[in-house]
PDB file of C-alpha atoms and ligand atoms in Angstrom:
ATOM      1  CA  MET A 148     134.647 121.548  97.629  1.00  0.00           C
ATOM      2  CA  PRO A 149     137.235 120.137 100.088  1.00  0.00           C
ATOM      3  CA  THR A 150     140.694 121.772  99.903  1.00  0.00           C
ATOM      4  CA  ASN A 151     142.508 118.520  99.151  1.00  0.00           C
ATOM      5  CA  THR A 152     140.394 118.011  95.999  1.00  0.00           C
ATOM      6  CA  ILE A 153     141.464 121.416  94.730  1.00  0.00           C
ATOM      7  CA  SER A 154     145.110 120.750  95.465  1.00  0.00           C
ATOM      8  CA  ALA A 155     145.032 117.265  93.886  1.00  0.00           C
ATOM      9  CA  ASP A 156     143.505 118.775  90.768  1.00  0.00           C
ATOM     10  CA  ASN A 157     146.059 121.590  90.727  1.00  0.00           C
ATOM     11  CA  ASN A 158     148.880 119.042  90.979  1.00  0.00           C
ATOM     12  CA  GLN A 159     147.478 117.235  87.958  1.00  0.00           C
ATOM     13  CA  LEU A 160     147.127 120.493  86.045  1.00  0.00           C
ATOM     14  CA  GLN A 161     150.689 121.601  86.811  1.00  0.00           C
ATOM     15  CA  SER A 162     152.201 118.265  85.854  1.00  0.00           C
ATOM     16  CA  PHE A 163     151.473 118.660  82.088  1.00  0.00           C
ATOM     17  CA  GLN A 164     153.099 122.071  81.637  1.00  0.00           C
ATOM     18  CA  GLY A 165     155.287 122.009  78.501  1.00  0.00           C
ATOM     19  CA  GLN A 166     154.873 118.257  77.959  1.00  0.00           C
ATOM     20  CA  ASN A 167     154.413 116.782  74.500  1.00  0.00           C
ATOM     21  CA  ILE A 168     151.298 114.625  74.277  1.00  0.00           C
ATOM     22  CA  ILE A 169     150.442 112.657  71.137  1.00  0.00           C
ATOM     23  CA  ILE A 170     146.845 111.555  70.733  1.00  0.00           C
ATOM     24  CA  ILE A 171     146.177 109.150  67.888  1.00  0.00           C
ATOM     25  CA  GLY A 172     142.417 109.492  67.516  1.00  0.00           C
ATOM     26  CA  GLY A 173     142.442 113.006  68.954  1.00  0.00           C
ATOM     27  CA  SER A 174     139.998 114.622  66.531  1.00  0.00           C
ATOM     28  CA  SER A 175     136.788 113.270  68.108  1.00  0.00           C
ATOM     29  CA  GLY A 176     135.093 111.756  71.145  1.00  0.00           C
ATOM     30  CA  ILE A 177     137.297 110.399  73.925  1.00  0.00           C
ATOM     31  CA  GLY A 178     140.584 111.438  72.284  1.00  0.00           C
ATOM     32  CA  LEU A 179     139.357 114.992  71.757  1.00  0.00           C
ATOM     33  CA  ALA A 180     138.130 115.239  75.361  1.00  0.00           C
ATOM     34  CA  ALA A 181     141.550 114.060  76.590  1.00  0.00           C
ATOM     35  CA  ALA A 182     143.227 116.579  74.264  1.00  0.00           C
ATOM     36  CA  LYS A 183     141.137 119.420  75.672  1.00  0.00           C
ATOM     37  CA  ARG A 184     141.873 118.463  79.266  1.00  0.00           C
ATOM     38  CA  ALA A 185     145.614 118.100  78.607  1.00  0.00           C
ATOM     39  CA  LYS A 186     145.731 121.374  76.680  1.00  0.00           C
ATOM     40  CA  ASP A 187     144.008 123.179  79.563  1.00  0.00           C
ATOM     41  CA  ALA A 188     146.708 121.692  81.803  1.00  0.00           C
ATOM     42  CA  GLY A 189     149.515 123.238  79.736  1.00  0.00           C
ATOM     43  CA  ALA A 190     150.523 120.384  77.402  1.00  0.00           C
ATOM     44  CA  ASN A 191     151.650 120.730  73.782  1.00  0.00           C
ATOM     45  CA  LEU A 192     149.173 118.657  71.771  1.00  0.00           C
ATOM     46  CA  PHE A 193     149.870 116.607  68.639  1.00  0.00           C
ATOM     47  CA  LEU A 194     146.640 115.190  67.219  1.00  0.00           C
ATOM     48  CA  VAL A 195     146.682 112.295  64.746  1.00  0.00           C
ATOM     49  CA  SER A 196     143.797 110.953  62.661  1.00  0.00           C
ATOM     50  CA  ARG A 197     142.852 110.274  59.036  1.00  0.00           C
ATOM     51  CA  ASN A 198     140.766 113.316  58.131  1.00  0.00           C
ATOM     52  CA  ALA A 199     142.598 116.655  57.792  1.00  0.00           C
ATOM     53  CA  GLU A 200     139.466 118.799  58.080  1.00  0.00           C
ATOM     54  CA  ARG A 201     138.281 117.088  61.269  1.00  0.00           C
ATOM     55  CA  LEU A 202     141.779 117.481  62.694  1.00  0.00           C
ATOM     56  CA  ARG A 203     141.791 121.190  61.861  1.00  0.00           C
ATOM     57  CA  LYS A 204     138.433 121.701  63.612  1.00  0.00           C
ATOM     58  CA  ALA A 205     139.580 119.727  66.664  1.00  0.00           C
ATOM     59  CA  ALA A 206     142.816 121.709  66.938  1.00  0.00           C
ATOM     60  CA  GLU A 207     140.803 124.932  66.709  1.00  0.00           C
ATOM     61  CA  ALA A 208     138.335 123.724  69.350  1.00  0.00           C
ATOM     62  CA  ILE A 209     141.072 123.089  71.919  1.00  0.00           C
ATOM     63  CA  GLY A 210     142.980 126.288  71.189  1.00  0.00           C
ATOM     64  CA  GLY A 211     145.769 124.924  69.009  1.00  0.00           C
ATOM     65  CA  ALA A 212     147.521 121.643  68.260  1.00  0.00           C
ATOM     66  CA  THR A 213     149.925 120.208  65.724  1.00  0.00           C
ATOM     67  CA  GLN A 214     147.968 118.085  63.251  1.00  0.00           C
ATOM     68  CA  ILE A 215     149.266 114.830  61.749  1.00  0.00           C
ATOM     69  CA  VAL A 216     147.208 113.008  59.118  1.00  0.00           C
ATOM     70  CA  ALA A 217     147.776 109.246  59.338  1.00  0.00           C
ATOM     71  CA  ASP A 218     145.877 105.975  59.440  1.00  0.00           C
ATOM     72  CA  ILE A 219     146.628 103.928  62.565  1.00  0.00           C
ATOM     73  CA  ALA A 220     145.958 100.755  60.584  1.00  0.00           C
ATOM     74  CA  ALA A 221     149.139 101.445  58.597  1.00  0.00           C
ATOM     75  CA  PRO A 222     151.105 104.196  60.310  1.00  0.00           C
ATOM     76  CA  PRO A 223     153.919 105.654  58.199  1.00  0.00           C
ATOM     77  CA  PRO A 224     157.350 104.915  59.752  1.00  0.00           C
ATOM     78  CA  ALA A 225     158.062 108.678  59.899  1.00  0.00           C
ATOM     79  CA  ILE A 226     154.746 109.473  61.627  1.00  0.00           C
ATOM     80  CA  PHE A 227     156.518 111.393  64.415  1.00  0.00           C
ATOM     81  CA  ALA A 228     159.064 113.176  62.194  1.00  0.00           C
ATOM     82  CA  GLY A 229     159.970 116.605  63.546  1.00  0.00           C
ATOM     83  CA  LEU A 230     159.286 115.719  67.187  1.00  0.00           C
ATOM     84  CA  ASP A 231     162.231 115.601  69.572  1.00  0.00           C
ATOM     85  CA  ARG A 232     160.462 114.103  72.623  1.00  0.00           C
ATOM     86  CA  ILE A 233     157.204 112.372  73.497  1.00  0.00           C
ATOM     87  CA  ASP A 234     156.095 112.578  77.124  1.00  0.00           C
ATOM     88  CA  HIS A 235     152.772 110.755  76.744  1.00  0.00           C
ATOM     89  CA  LEU A 236     151.413 108.698  73.870  1.00  0.00           C
ATOM     90  CA  LEU A 237     147.663 108.029  73.846  1.00  0.00           C
ATOM     91  CA  ILE A 238     145.962 105.816  71.273  1.00  0.00           C
ATOM     92  CA  THR A 239     142.171 106.039  71.082  1.00  0.00           C
ATOM     93  CA  ALA A 240     141.812 105.622  67.296  1.00  0.00           C
ATOM     94  CA  GLY A 241     139.415 102.914  66.304  1.00  0.00           C
ATOM     95  CA  SER A 242     136.194 102.352  64.410  1.00  0.00           C
ATOM     96  CA  VAL A 243     133.567  99.734  65.229  1.00  0.00           C
ATOM     97  CA  ASN A 244     131.840  97.781  62.518  1.00  0.00           C
ATOM     98  CA  LEU A 245     129.890  95.017  64.206  1.00  0.00           C
ATOM     99  CA  GLN A 246     129.245  92.221  61.715  1.00  0.00           C
ATOM    100  CA  SER A 247     128.556  88.499  61.914  1.00  0.00           C
ATOM    101  CA  LEU A 248     131.491  86.293  61.107  1.00  0.00           C
ATOM    102  CA  LYS A 249     129.560  84.837  58.180  1.00  0.00           C
ATOM    103  CA  ASP A 250     129.444  88.315  56.580  1.00  0.00           C
ATOM    104  CA  GLN A 251     133.117  89.141  57.083  1.00  0.00           C
ATOM    105  CA  SER A 252     135.861  88.535  54.541  1.00  0.00           C
ATOM    106  CA  GLU A 253     139.468  87.825  55.434  1.00  0.00           C
ATOM    107  CA  THR A 254     140.162  91.475  54.501  1.00  0.00           C
ATOM    108  CA  ASP A 255     137.478  92.698  56.954  1.00  0.00           C
ATOM    109  CA  LEU A 256     138.953  90.589  59.756  1.00  0.00           C
ATOM    110  CA  ALA A 257     142.517  91.718  59.029  1.00  0.00           C
ATOM    111  CA  LYS A 258     141.415  95.388  58.934  1.00  0.00           C
ATOM    112  CA  VAL A 259     140.151  95.190  62.522  1.00  0.00           C
ATOM    113  CA  MET A 260     143.356  93.576  63.759  1.00  0.00           C
ATOM    114  CA  HIS A 261     145.494  96.145  61.899  1.00  0.00           C
ATOM    115  CA  GLU A 262     143.523  99.087  63.268  1.00  0.00           C
ATOM    116  CA  ARG A 263     143.362  97.837  66.849  1.00  0.00           C
ATOM    117  CA  LEU A 264     146.585  95.890  67.347  1.00  0.00           C
ATOM    118  CA  ILE A 265     149.227  95.772  64.589  1.00  0.00           C
ATOM    119  CA  GLY A 266     149.004  99.490  63.704  1.00  0.00           C
ATOM    120  CA  PRO A 267     149.130 100.656  67.344  1.00  0.00           C
ATOM    121  CA  LEU A 268     152.155  98.405  67.939  1.00  0.00           C
ATOM    122  CA  LEU A 269     153.888  99.909  64.880  1.00  0.00           C
ATOM    123  CA  ALA A 270     153.071 103.425  66.122  1.00  0.00           C
ATOM    124  CA  ILE A 271     154.506 102.590  69.550  1.00  0.00           C
ATOM    125  CA  LYS A 272     157.603 101.169  67.840  1.00  0.00           C
ATOM    126  CA  ALA A 273     157.996 104.384  65.817  1.00  0.00           C
ATOM    127  CA  ALA A 274     157.655 106.418  69.040  1.00  0.00           C
ATOM    128  CA  LEU A 275     160.265 104.448  71.020  1.00  0.00           C
ATOM    129  CA  PRO A 276     163.295 106.619  70.133  1.00  0.00           C
ATOM    130  CA  LEU A 277     161.357 109.690  71.339  1.00  0.00           C
ATOM    131  CA  LEU A 278     159.933 108.234  74.546  1.00  0.00           C
ATOM    132  CA  HIS A 279     161.921 108.368  77.807  1.00  0.00           C
ATOM    133  CA  PRO A 280     161.779 106.452  81.108  1.00  0.00           C
ATOM    134  CA  ALA A 281     159.190 108.835  82.623  1.00  0.00           C
ATOM    135  CA  SER A 282     156.935 108.711  79.534  1.00  0.00           C
ATOM    136  CA  SER A 283     153.646 106.853  79.494  1.00  0.00           C
ATOM    137  CA  ILE A 284     151.705 104.970  76.845  1.00  0.00           C
ATOM    138  CA  THR A 285     147.930 104.615  77.136  1.00  0.00           C
ATOM    139  CA  MET A 286     146.013 102.318  74.809  1.00  0.00           C
ATOM    140  CA  THR A 287     142.261 101.781  74.450  1.00  0.00           C
ATOM    141  CA  SER A 288     140.460  98.509  74.998  1.00  0.00           C
ATOM    142  CA  GLY A 289     136.681  98.317  75.478  1.00  0.00           C
ATOM    143  CA  GLN A 290     133.915  96.522  77.276  1.00  0.00           C
ATOM    144  CA  PHE A 291     133.639  93.953  74.470  1.00  0.00           C
ATOM    145  CA  ALA A 292     136.898  92.408  75.805  1.00  0.00           C
ATOM    146  CA  SER A 293     134.992  91.054  78.814  1.00  0.00           C
ATOM    147  CA  ARG A 294     131.333  91.372  77.690  1.00  0.00           C
ATOM    148  CA  PRO A 295     131.289  90.646  73.930  1.00  0.00           C
ATOM    149  CA  ALA A 296     128.280  91.491  71.771  1.00  0.00           C
ATOM    150  CA  ALA A 297     126.471  88.668  69.982  1.00  0.00           C
ATOM    151  CA  ILE A 298     128.235  89.787  66.800  1.00  0.00           C
ATOM    152  CA  GLY A 299     131.718  91.196  66.366  1.00  0.00           C
ATOM    153  CA  ALA A 300     133.986  88.364  67.522  1.00  0.00           C
ATOM    154  CA  VAL A 301     137.061  89.910  65.915  1.00  0.00           C
ATOM    155  CA  VAL A 302     136.438  93.254  67.663  1.00  0.00           C
ATOM    156  CA  ALA A 303     136.187  91.399  71.004  1.00  0.00           C
ATOM    157  CA  ALA A 304     139.407  89.524  70.196  1.00  0.00           C
ATOM    158  CA  ALA A 305     141.238  92.677  69.144  1.00  0.00           C
ATOM    159  CA  VAL A 306     140.402  94.657  72.293  1.00  0.00           C
ATOM    160  CA  ALA A 307     141.239  91.657  74.496  1.00  0.00           C
ATOM    161  CA  ALA A 308     144.585  91.471  72.667  1.00  0.00           C
ATOM    162  CA  VAL A 309     145.178  95.135  73.525  1.00  0.00           C
ATOM    163  CA  GLU A 310     144.801  94.240  77.212  1.00  0.00           C
ATOM    164  CA  SER A 311     147.407  91.419  77.009  1.00  0.00           C
ATOM    165  CA  THR A 312     149.684  93.710  75.004  1.00  0.00           C
ATOM    166  CA  VAL A 313     149.545  96.361  77.719  1.00  0.00           C
ATOM    167  CA  ARG A 314     150.635  93.867  80.374  1.00  0.00           C
ATOM    168  CA  ALA A 315     153.473  92.549  78.178  1.00  0.00           C
ATOM    169  CA  LEU A 316     154.711  96.014  77.152  1.00  0.00           C
ATOM    170  CA  ALA A 317     154.653  97.203  80.774  1.00  0.00           C
ATOM    171  CA  LEU A 318     157.404  94.607  81.330  1.00  0.00           C
ATOM    172  CA  GLU A 319     159.252  95.027  78.036  1.00  0.00           C
ATOM    173  CA  LEU A 320     159.357  98.844  78.090  1.00  0.00           C
ATOM    174  CA  SER A 321     159.881  99.254  81.856  1.00  0.00           C
ATOM    175  CA  PRO A 322     160.464 101.698  83.531  1.00  0.00           C
ATOM    176  CA  MET A 323     158.177 103.431  81.049  1.00  0.00           C
ATOM    177  CA  ARG A 324     154.554 102.850  82.076  1.00  0.00           C
ATOM    178  CA  VAL A 325     151.995 101.258  79.781  1.00  0.00           C
ATOM    179  CA  ASN A 326     148.261 101.139  80.587  1.00  0.00           C
ATOM    180  CA  ALA A 327     144.867 101.053  78.903  1.00  0.00           C
ATOM    181  CA  VAL A 328     141.416 102.441  79.481  1.00  0.00           C
ATOM    182  CA  SER A 329     138.471 100.157  78.846  1.00  0.00           C
ATOM    183  CA  PRO A 330     135.376 102.289  78.233  1.00  0.00           C
ATOM    184  CA  GLY A 331     131.831 101.028  78.425  1.00  0.00           C
ATOM    185  CA  TRP A 332     129.109 102.888  76.512  1.00  0.00           C
ATOM    186  CA  VAL A 333     130.245 106.483  75.976  1.00  0.00           C
ATOM    187  CA  ASP A 334     128.170 109.063  74.114  1.00  0.00           C
ATOM    188  CA  THR A 335     130.498 110.046  71.244  1.00  0.00           C
ATOM    189  CA  PRO A 336     130.180 110.387  67.448  1.00  0.00           C
ATOM    190  CA  LEU A 337     131.201 106.715  67.239  1.00  0.00           C
ATOM    191  CA  LEU A 338     127.769 105.734  68.544  1.00  0.00           C
ATOM    192  CA  ASP A 339     125.998 107.997  66.009  1.00  0.00           C
ATOM    193  CA  GLY A 340     127.317 105.694  63.311  1.00  0.00           C
ATOM    194  CA  LEU A 341     126.594 102.541  65.290  1.00  0.00           C
ATOM    195  CA  MET A 342     123.089 103.375  66.560  1.00  0.00           C
ATOM    196  CA  GLY A 343     121.778 105.913  64.033  1.00  0.00           C
ATOM    197  CA  GLU A 344     118.655 107.961  64.758  1.00  0.00           C
ATOM    198  CA  GLY A 345     117.563 105.752  67.644  1.00  0.00           C
ATOM    199  CA  LYS A 346     120.745 106.502  69.603  1.00  0.00           C
ATOM    200  CA  ARG A 347     119.130 108.604  72.347  1.00  0.00           C
ATOM    201  CA  GLN A 348     116.506 105.955  73.068  1.00  0.00           C
ATOM    202  CA  VAL A 349     119.038 103.094  73.011  1.00  0.00           C
ATOM    203  CA  LEU A 350     121.336 104.962  75.383  1.00  0.00           C
ATOM    204  CA  GLU A 351     118.507 105.753  77.810  1.00  0.00           C
ATOM    205  CA  GLN A 352     117.489 102.107  77.833  1.00  0.00           C
ATOM    206  CA  THR A 353     121.108 100.992  78.275  1.00  0.00           C
ATOM    207  CA  ALA A 354     121.649 103.456  81.131  1.00  0.00           C
ATOM    208  CA  SER A 355     118.701 101.955  83.020  1.00  0.00           C
ATOM    209  CA  THR A 356     120.480  98.566  83.028  1.00  0.00           C
ATOM    210  CA  LEU A 357     123.831  99.808  84.319  1.00  0.00           C
ATOM    211  CA  PRO A 358     124.793  99.921  88.014  1.00  0.00           C
ATOM    212  CA  SER A 359     125.763 103.608  87.546  1.00  0.00           C
ATOM    213  CA  ARG A 360     122.361 104.291  85.885  1.00  0.00           C
ATOM    214  CA  ASN A 361     124.019 106.631  83.386  1.00  0.00           C
ATOM    215  CA  ILE A 362     125.996 106.584  80.146  1.00  0.00           C
ATOM    216  CA  GLY A 363     129.617 107.689  79.982  1.00  0.00           C
ATOM    217  CA  ARG A 364     130.644 111.095  78.734  1.00  0.00           C
ATOM    218  CA  PRO A 365     133.929 111.505  76.838  1.00  0.00           C
ATOM    219  CA  GLU A 366     135.160 113.629  79.766  1.00  0.00           C
ATOM    220  CA  ASP A 367     134.707 110.674  82.172  1.00  0.00           C
ATOM    221  CA  ILE A 368     137.182 108.629  80.145  1.00  0.00           C
ATOM    222  CA  ALA A 369     139.500 111.604  79.568  1.00  0.00           C
ATOM    223  CA  GLN A 370     139.775 112.104  83.323  1.00  0.00           C
ATOM    224  CA  ALA A 371     140.846 108.459  83.749  1.00  0.00           C
ATOM    225  CA  ILE A 372     143.354 108.769  80.884  1.00  0.00           C
ATOM    226  CA  LEU A 373     145.066 111.764  82.442  1.00  0.00           C
ATOM    227  CA  PHE A 374     145.164 109.915  85.748  1.00  0.00           C
ATOM    228  CA  LEU A 375     147.007 107.023  84.052  1.00  0.00           C
ATOM    229  CA  MET A 376     149.452 109.482  82.490  1.00  0.00           C
ATOM    230  CA  VAL A 377     150.410 111.121  85.778  1.00  0.00           C
ATOM    231  CA  ASN A 378     150.290 108.286  88.308  1.00  0.00           C
ATOM    232  CA  ARG A 379     153.913 107.103  88.550  1.00  0.00           C
ATOM    233  CA  TYR A 380     152.969 103.810  90.296  1.00  0.00           C
ATOM    234  CA  MET A 381     150.418 102.644  87.740  1.00  0.00           C
ATOM    235  CA  THR A 382     151.537 100.292  84.967  1.00  0.00           C
ATOM    236  CA  GLY A 383     150.260  97.181  83.216  1.00  0.00           C
ATOM    237  CA  GLU A 384     146.743  98.212  84.263  1.00  0.00           C
ATOM    238  CA  ILE A 385     143.405  98.153  82.459  1.00  0.00           C
ATOM    239  CA  LEU A 386     141.193 100.834  83.939  1.00  0.00           C
ATOM    240  CA  HIS A 387     137.505 100.028  83.393  1.00  0.00           C
ATOM    241  CA  ILE A 388     135.280 103.095  83.132  1.00  0.00           C
ATOM    242  CA  ASP A 389     131.995 101.485  82.191  1.00  0.00           C
ATOM    243  CA  GLY A 390     129.359 102.327  84.807  1.00  0.00           C
ATOM    244  CA  GLY A 391     129.734  98.735  86.007  1.00  0.00           C
ATOM    245  CA  GLY A 392     128.609  97.441  82.601  1.00  0.00           C
ATOM    246  CA  ARG A 393     130.879  94.391  82.638  1.00  0.00           C
ATOM    247  CA  LEU A 394     129.245  93.227  85.898  1.00  0.00           C
ATOM    248  CA  VAL A 395     125.643  92.948  84.645  1.00  0.00           C
TER     249      VAL A 395
HETATM  250  N1  NAP B 128     132.198 105.341  72.486  1.00  0.00           N
HETATM  251  C1  NAP B 128     132.067 104.156  73.058  1.00  0.00           C
HETATM  252  O1  NAP B 128     130.975 103.777  73.525  1.00  0.00           O
HETATM  253  C2  NAP B 128     133.270 103.244  73.176  1.00  0.00           C
HETATM  254  C3  NAP B 128     133.150 102.089  73.970  1.00  0.00           C
HETATM  255  C4  NAP B 128     134.221 101.239  74.094  1.00  0.00           C
HETATM  256  C5  NAP B 128     135.406 101.515  73.421  1.00  0.00           C
HETATM  257  N2  NAP B 128     135.494 102.626  72.659  1.00  0.00           N
HETATM  258  C6  NAP B 128     136.746 102.855  71.941  1.00  0.00           C
HETATM  259  O2  NAP B 128     137.301 104.101  72.304  1.00  0.00           O
HETATM  260  C7  NAP B 128     138.023 104.639  71.194  1.00  0.00           C
HETATM  261  C8  NAP B 128     137.555 106.061  70.932  1.00  0.00           C
HETATM  262  O3  NAP B 128     136.175 106.006  70.601  1.00  0.00           O
HETATM  263  P1  NAP B 128     135.276 107.293  70.440  1.00  0.00           P
HETATM  264  O4  NAP B 128     133.937 106.894  70.925  1.00  0.00           O
HETATM  265  O5  NAP B 128     135.952 108.475  71.021  1.00  0.00           O
HETATM  266  O6  NAP B 128     135.201 107.383  68.840  1.00  0.00           O
HETATM  267  P2  NAP B 128     135.090 108.612  67.823  1.00  0.00           P
HETATM  268  O7  NAP B 128     134.363 109.748  68.435  1.00  0.00           O
HETATM  269  O8  NAP B 128     134.590 108.016  66.564  1.00  0.00           O
HETATM  270  O9  NAP B 128     136.608 109.034  67.617  1.00  0.00           O
HETATM  271  C9  NAP B 128     137.516 108.156  67.015  1.00  0.00           C
HETATM  272  C10 NAP B 128     138.767 108.936  66.648  1.00  0.00           C
HETATM  273  O10 NAP B 128     139.721 108.035  66.077  1.00  0.00           O
HETATM  274  C11 NAP B 128     140.041 108.468  64.751  1.00  0.00           C
HETATM  275  N3  NAP B 128     140.241 107.261  63.966  1.00  0.00           N
HETATM  276  C12 NAP B 128     139.353 106.257  63.721  1.00  0.00           C
HETATM  277  N4  NAP B 128     139.905 105.313  62.976  1.00  0.00           N
HETATM  278  C13 NAP B 128     141.189 105.729  62.733  1.00  0.00           C
HETATM  279  C14 NAP B 128     142.270 105.184  62.001  1.00  0.00           C
HETATM  280  N5  NAP B 128     142.155 104.032  61.331  1.00  0.00           N
HETATM  281  N6  NAP B 128     143.432 105.863  61.976  1.00  0.00           N
HETATM  282  C15 NAP B 128     143.563 107.055  62.607  1.00  0.00           C
HETATM  283  N7  NAP B 128     142.579 107.611  63.321  1.00  0.00           N
HETATM  284  C16 NAP B 128     141.396 106.965  63.361  1.00  0.00           C
HETATM  285  C17 NAP B 128     138.859 109.313  64.308  1.00  0.00           C
HETATM  286  O11 NAP B 128     139.203 110.256  63.301  1.00  0.00           O
HETATM  287  P3  NAP B 128     139.089 109.938  61.722  1.00  0.00           P
HETATM  288  O12 NAP B 128     137.860 109.092  61.525  1.00  0.00           O
HETATM  289  O13 NAP B 128     139.013 111.272  61.070  1.00  0.00           O
HETATM  290  O14 NAP B 128     140.348 109.196  61.371  1.00  0.00           O
HETATM  291  C18 NAP B 128     138.537 110.017  65.611  1.00  0.00           C
HETATM  292  O15 NAP B 128     139.471 111.068  65.864  1.00  0.00           O
HETATM  293  C19 NAP B 128     137.766 103.691  70.010  1.00  0.00           C
HETATM  294  O16 NAP B 128     138.858 102.815  69.901  1.00  0.00           O
HETATM  295  C20 NAP B 128     136.525 102.944  70.442  1.00  0.00           C
HETATM  296  O17 NAP B 128     136.410 101.674  69.865  1.00  0.00           O
HETATM  297  C21 NAP B 128     134.459 103.505  72.518  1.00  0.00           C
END
């Protein structure tokens, strides 16, 4: 391995020592992979999600984290009570329920927008007094923003709205930096629910159509997230980590 790769990685590892990182959605998949990477790099982790038992297991798996039970669709105003500083706020929370518009009620549509957009904005608002000029916020969009599925219009709209929000907040909250990752297909528990028993076969078939010829791992997205947290010249950006999926 070339020396400069080692030193770049060491710089990234050193830069999280003692920092407070909140991960809303940190008990599984991409959020959990980011939590593990940040923990290994010396950060203090605060994991937020709805299920206390899953949070406990995730905290144990990464070697310790403060656990906060909350629903991002309706975050309690005091969600960050007890914290005195937030260095990086990451939001990966989100479920995907792809349905035709004809099958969706007004409540179904509103739920998606609350989980993906309104709730994250309220969480960011609640975090503002604890964030500082060198803090970063990282949100999560998704490939459906540019390559929608044949069903799930509101999911496509919600993730596209996240991308516009990131650009607007990068201006409003400057000099704090605000970015998003936009994952393509990533093999996480989310896809177990979406694809069921045929998941392995669907993913193999999907991989064969992608320019990268492989499916994302949670660690691939986590690496990009930590890059967005540390790079002081990166803001208002949507980083696509999708194996080139939006191009084909
Ligand atoms: N995997 C992919 O292929 C893919 C592709 C594009 C975009 N994304 C997006 O990337 C993000 C992370 O996905 P993932 O694959 O890592 O999913 P995952 O493995 O299902 O993890 C989702 C995490 O978010 C939490 N969560 C879900 N809904 C929540 C809510 N309403 N309030 C609080 N926490 C909530 C979950 O915990 P609880 O359920 O216990 O609350 C879990 O910790 C999602 O927004 C997803 O849409 C994923």
